[in-house]
Amino acid sequence: MSSRHTPVNLFGENGMRASLPINLINVADTQEIPNSQEIFVYRDCGASIIIDILQKADIEDPEAAAKFHLEAIAEENDSMEHHSIIMQRPITNELSPIVLDGRQVLKKAGSIHHLRTLFALFRVKGKNHDVVVSFNIPIETGQGRGRNGAVTVEQEQLIALDFYRAVDSLRIVDYNLFAV
């Protein structure tokens, strides 16, 4: 394990576990969030990590289900445009997540923002739930890279590595976390 990452318990002590970057801010420490969600933000930029337990999408094809969930995120963000590609990178997680790399164009505070969303869908076998991991990376926030919360190229690369480490390491510790 790199010195930049640490194992983090998610959804209580025995729900799930993943390796996440050290020095993240756990949003639950400062505000109330739903029990079905974990939210972390990076201290040095506007990037965030959201892990959701969602009702299973009623779509058999895992790739189509992943695109369905990512499109729902884009709609929640009032995205002006969005697209995604399926990543063919080998994942070492036995839960076999589907990984997408998505892009959104948003209008916020009178300027155009570009958001990259690295996204993984885990279908929970035998349960009526999907687990979604999304890393939201603001690429452009109207004032250029590295300004107003937008990441630099170097930060984007490190956050992408963080995403793959989290996805590769995510484990469900207690399947009782999911109602049948």
Short mmCIF file of C-alpha atoms in Angstrom, two decimals:
data_model
loop_
_atom_site.label_atom_id
_atom_site.label_comp_id
_atom_site.label_asym_id
_atom_site.label_seq_id
_atom_site.Cartn_x
_atom_site.Cartn_y
_atom_site.Cartn_z
CA MET A 1 0.00 0.00 0.00
CA SER A 2 1.37 3.41 -0.89
CA SER A 3 1.94 6.04 1.76
CA ARG A 4 -0.69 8.20 0.00
CA HIS A 5 -3.50 5.73 0.79
CA THR A 6 -5.07 4.11 3.81
CA PRO A 7 -7.82 1.51 4.33
CA VAL A 8 -11.12 3.25 5.12
CA ASN A 9 -14.23 1.66 6.61
CA LEU A 10 -17.34 2.64 4.69
CA PHE A 11 -20.95 2.46 5.89
CA GLY A 12 -19.91 1.71 9.45
CA GLU A 13 -17.13 -0.43 10.84
CA ASN A 14 -18.02 -3.57 8.91
CA GLY A 15 -19.99 -2.48 5.84
CA MET A 16 -17.37 -2.04 3.13
CA ARG A 17 -13.71 -1.18 2.99
CA ALA A 18 -11.56 0.57 0.38
CA SER A 19 -8.15 2.14 0.11
CA LEU A 20 -8.55 5.91 -0.19
CA PRO A 21 -6.12 8.83 -0.21
CA ILE A 22 -5.04 10.09 3.18
CA ASN A 23 -6.04 13.61 4.19
CA LEU A 24 -9.48 13.53 2.59
CA ILE A 25 -12.24 15.44 4.32
CA ASN A 26 -15.15 13.19 5.31
CA VAL A 27 -18.21 15.32 4.57
CA ALA A 28 -20.22 13.38 7.19
CA ASP A 29 -18.01 15.03 9.83
CA THR A 30 -19.35 18.47 8.89
CA GLN A 31 -22.87 17.89 7.57
CA GLU A 32 -25.61 15.31 7.49
CA ILE A 33 -25.62 12.98 4.51
CA PRO A 34 -27.88 9.99 3.72
CA ASN A 35 -26.99 6.63 5.31
CA SER A 36 -26.70 5.18 1.80
CA GLN A 37 -23.88 7.55 0.84
CA GLU A 38 -20.26 8.30 1.74
CA ILE A 39 -18.78 11.59 0.53
CA PHE A 40 -15.16 12.71 0.73
CA VAL A 41 -13.51 15.81 -0.70
CA TYR A 42 -9.89 16.54 -1.47
CA ARG A 43 -8.33 19.28 0.66
CA ASP A 44 -6.31 20.88 -2.14
CA CYS A 45 -8.88 21.09 -4.97
CA GLY A 46 -12.58 20.74 -5.73
CA ALA A 47 -12.48 16.99 -6.47
CA SER A 48 -14.84 14.69 -4.59
CA ILE A 49 -15.46 11.00 -4.02
CA ILE A 50 -19.01 9.72 -3.66
CA ILE A 51 -19.87 6.13 -2.84
CA ASP A 52 -23.58 5.29 -3.11
CA ILE A 53 -25.68 2.27 -2.31
CA LEU A 54 -28.52 2.51 -4.80
CA GLN A 55 -31.59 0.53 -5.75
CA LYS A 56 -30.46 -1.92 -8.41
CA ALA A 57 -31.11 -0.57 -11.89
CA ASP A 58 -33.67 -2.78 -13.62
CA ILE A 59 -31.28 -3.34 -16.52
CA GLU A 60 -29.64 -6.74 -17.00
CA ASP A 61 -26.69 -5.61 -19.13
CA PRO A 62 -24.07 -4.30 -16.64
CA GLU A 63 -22.61 -1.79 -19.12
CA ALA A 64 -26.06 -0.34 -19.86
CA ALA A 65 -26.80 -0.21 -16.11
CA ALA A 66 -23.54 1.69 -15.51
CA LYS A 67 -24.42 4.20 -18.23
CA PHE A 68 -27.92 4.56 -16.73
CA HIS A 69 -26.48 5.47 -13.30
CA LEU A 70 -23.91 7.87 -14.78
CA GLU A 71 -26.60 9.58 -16.88
CA ALA A 72 -28.68 10.00 -13.70
CA ILE A 73 -25.72 11.81 -12.11
CA ALA A 74 -25.44 14.09 -15.16
CA GLU A 75 -29.16 14.88 -14.93
CA GLU A 76 -28.84 15.70 -11.20
CA ASN A 77 -26.00 18.08 -12.12
CA ASP A 78 -28.17 19.78 -14.77
CA SER A 79 -25.49 18.90 -17.28
CA MET A 80 -25.72 20.76 -20.60
CA GLU A 81 -24.00 17.84 -22.30
CA HIS A 82 -22.41 14.59 -21.20
CA HIS A 83 -20.79 11.50 -22.63
CA SER A 84 -18.85 8.51 -21.35
CA ILE A 85 -16.69 5.66 -22.53
CA ILE A 86 -16.25 2.21 -21.05
CA MET A 87 -12.73 1.68 -19.77
CA GLN A 88 -11.17 -1.64 -20.74
CA ARG A 89 -8.46 -1.42 -18.07
CA PRO A 90 -8.05 -4.72 -16.21
CA ILE A 91 -9.54 -4.47 -12.72
CA THR A 92 -8.24 -6.79 -10.03
CA ASN A 93 -11.42 -6.67 -7.94
CA GLU A 94 -13.35 -9.96 -7.80
CA LEU A 95 -16.62 -7.97 -7.70
CA SER A 96 -16.05 -7.22 -11.43
CA PRO A 97 -17.04 -3.56 -11.62
CA ILE A 98 -17.92 -1.81 -14.85
CA VAL A 99 -15.74 1.31 -15.18
CA LEU A 100 -16.68 4.42 -17.16
CA ASP A 101 -14.84 7.67 -17.83
CA GLY A 102 -17.44 10.41 -18.20
CA ARG A 103 -17.34 14.08 -19.14
CA GLN A 104 -19.95 16.71 -18.39
CA VAL A 105 -20.35 20.34 -19.35
CA LEU A 106 -22.16 22.39 -16.69
CA LYS A 107 -23.20 26.00 -16.40
CA LYS A 108 -22.55 27.33 -12.89
CA ALA A 109 -22.45 30.89 -11.63
CA GLY A 110 -22.55 32.23 -15.18
CA SER A 111 -19.54 30.29 -16.45
CA ILE A 112 -19.00 26.97 -18.20
CA HIS A 113 -17.52 24.18 -16.09
CA HIS A 114 -16.06 20.91 -17.34
CA LEU A 115 -16.30 17.91 -15.01
CA ARG A 116 -14.66 14.53 -15.44
CA THR A 117 -16.36 11.68 -13.60
CA LEU A 118 -14.52 8.40 -13.12
CA PHE A 119 -17.26 5.92 -12.34
CA ALA A 120 -17.51 2.28 -11.26
CA LEU A 121 -20.64 0.19 -10.92
CA PHE A 122 -20.59 -2.86 -8.66
CA ARG A 123 -23.63 -5.16 -9.09
CA VAL A 124 -24.26 -6.80 -5.72
CA LYS A 125 -25.10 -10.43 -6.50
CA GLY A 126 -28.15 -11.80 -4.72
CA LYS A 127 -29.21 -8.36 -3.49
CA ASN A 128 -31.40 -5.66 -4.97
CA HIS A 129 -28.66 -3.02 -4.84
CA ASP A 130 -25.91 -1.49 -6.91
CA VAL A 131 -22.84 0.18 -5.43
CA VAL A 132 -21.58 3.19 -7.34
CA VAL A 133 -18.18 4.81 -6.84
CA SER A 134 -17.70 8.17 -8.55
CA PHE A 135 -14.70 10.45 -8.47
CA ASN A 136 -15.74 13.92 -9.64
CA ILE A 137 -12.86 15.96 -10.98
CA PRO A 138 -13.43 19.61 -11.95
CA ILE A 139 -11.25 20.15 -15.02
CA GLU A 140 -12.28 23.73 -15.82
CA THR A 141 -14.30 26.11 -13.67
CA GLY A 142 -14.23 29.24 -15.78
CA GLN A 143 -10.82 30.48 -14.65
CA GLY A 144 -8.46 27.83 -16.01
CA ARG A 145 -6.85 24.70 -14.61
CA GLY A 146 -5.71 24.86 -11.01
CA ARG A 147 -7.99 27.82 -10.21
CA ASN A 148 -11.35 28.14 -8.50
CA GLY A 149 -11.34 24.46 -7.46
CA ALA A 150 -10.27 23.09 -10.85
CA VAL A 151 -7.46 20.57 -10.81
CA THR A 152 -4.08 20.84 -12.46
CA VAL A 153 -3.05 18.17 -14.98
CA GLU A 154 -0.84 16.57 -12.31
CA GLN A 155 -3.69 16.50 -9.77
CA GLU A 156 -6.01 14.94 -12.36
CA GLN A 157 -3.49 12.16 -12.99
CA LEU A 158 -3.07 11.46 -9.27
CA ILE A 159 -6.84 11.45 -8.68
CA ALA A 160 -7.27 8.97 -11.55
CA LEU A 161 -4.71 6.69 -9.86
CA ASP A 162 -6.61 7.14 -6.57
CA PHE A 163 -9.81 6.07 -8.33
CA TYR A 164 -8.32 2.86 -9.67
CA ARG A 165 -6.78 2.04 -6.28
CA ALA A 166 -10.18 2.56 -4.60
CA VAL A 167 -12.02 0.45 -7.21
CA ASP A 168 -9.43 -2.34 -7.08
CA SER A 169 -9.51 -2.42 -3.26
CA LEU A 170 -13.25 -2.04 -2.59
CA ARG A 171 -14.55 -4.99 -0.59
CA ILE A 172 -17.96 -5.73 0.84
CA VAL A 173 -17.27 -6.90 4.37
CA ASP A 174 -20.84 -7.57 5.50
CA TYR A 175 -23.51 -8.37 2.92
CA ASN A 176 -26.14 -7.75 5.62
CA LEU A 177 -25.52 -4.09 4.79
CA PHE A 178 -27.92 -4.66 1.87
CA ALA A 179 -31.58 -5.37 2.45
CA VAL A 180 -32.76 -8.25 0.29
#
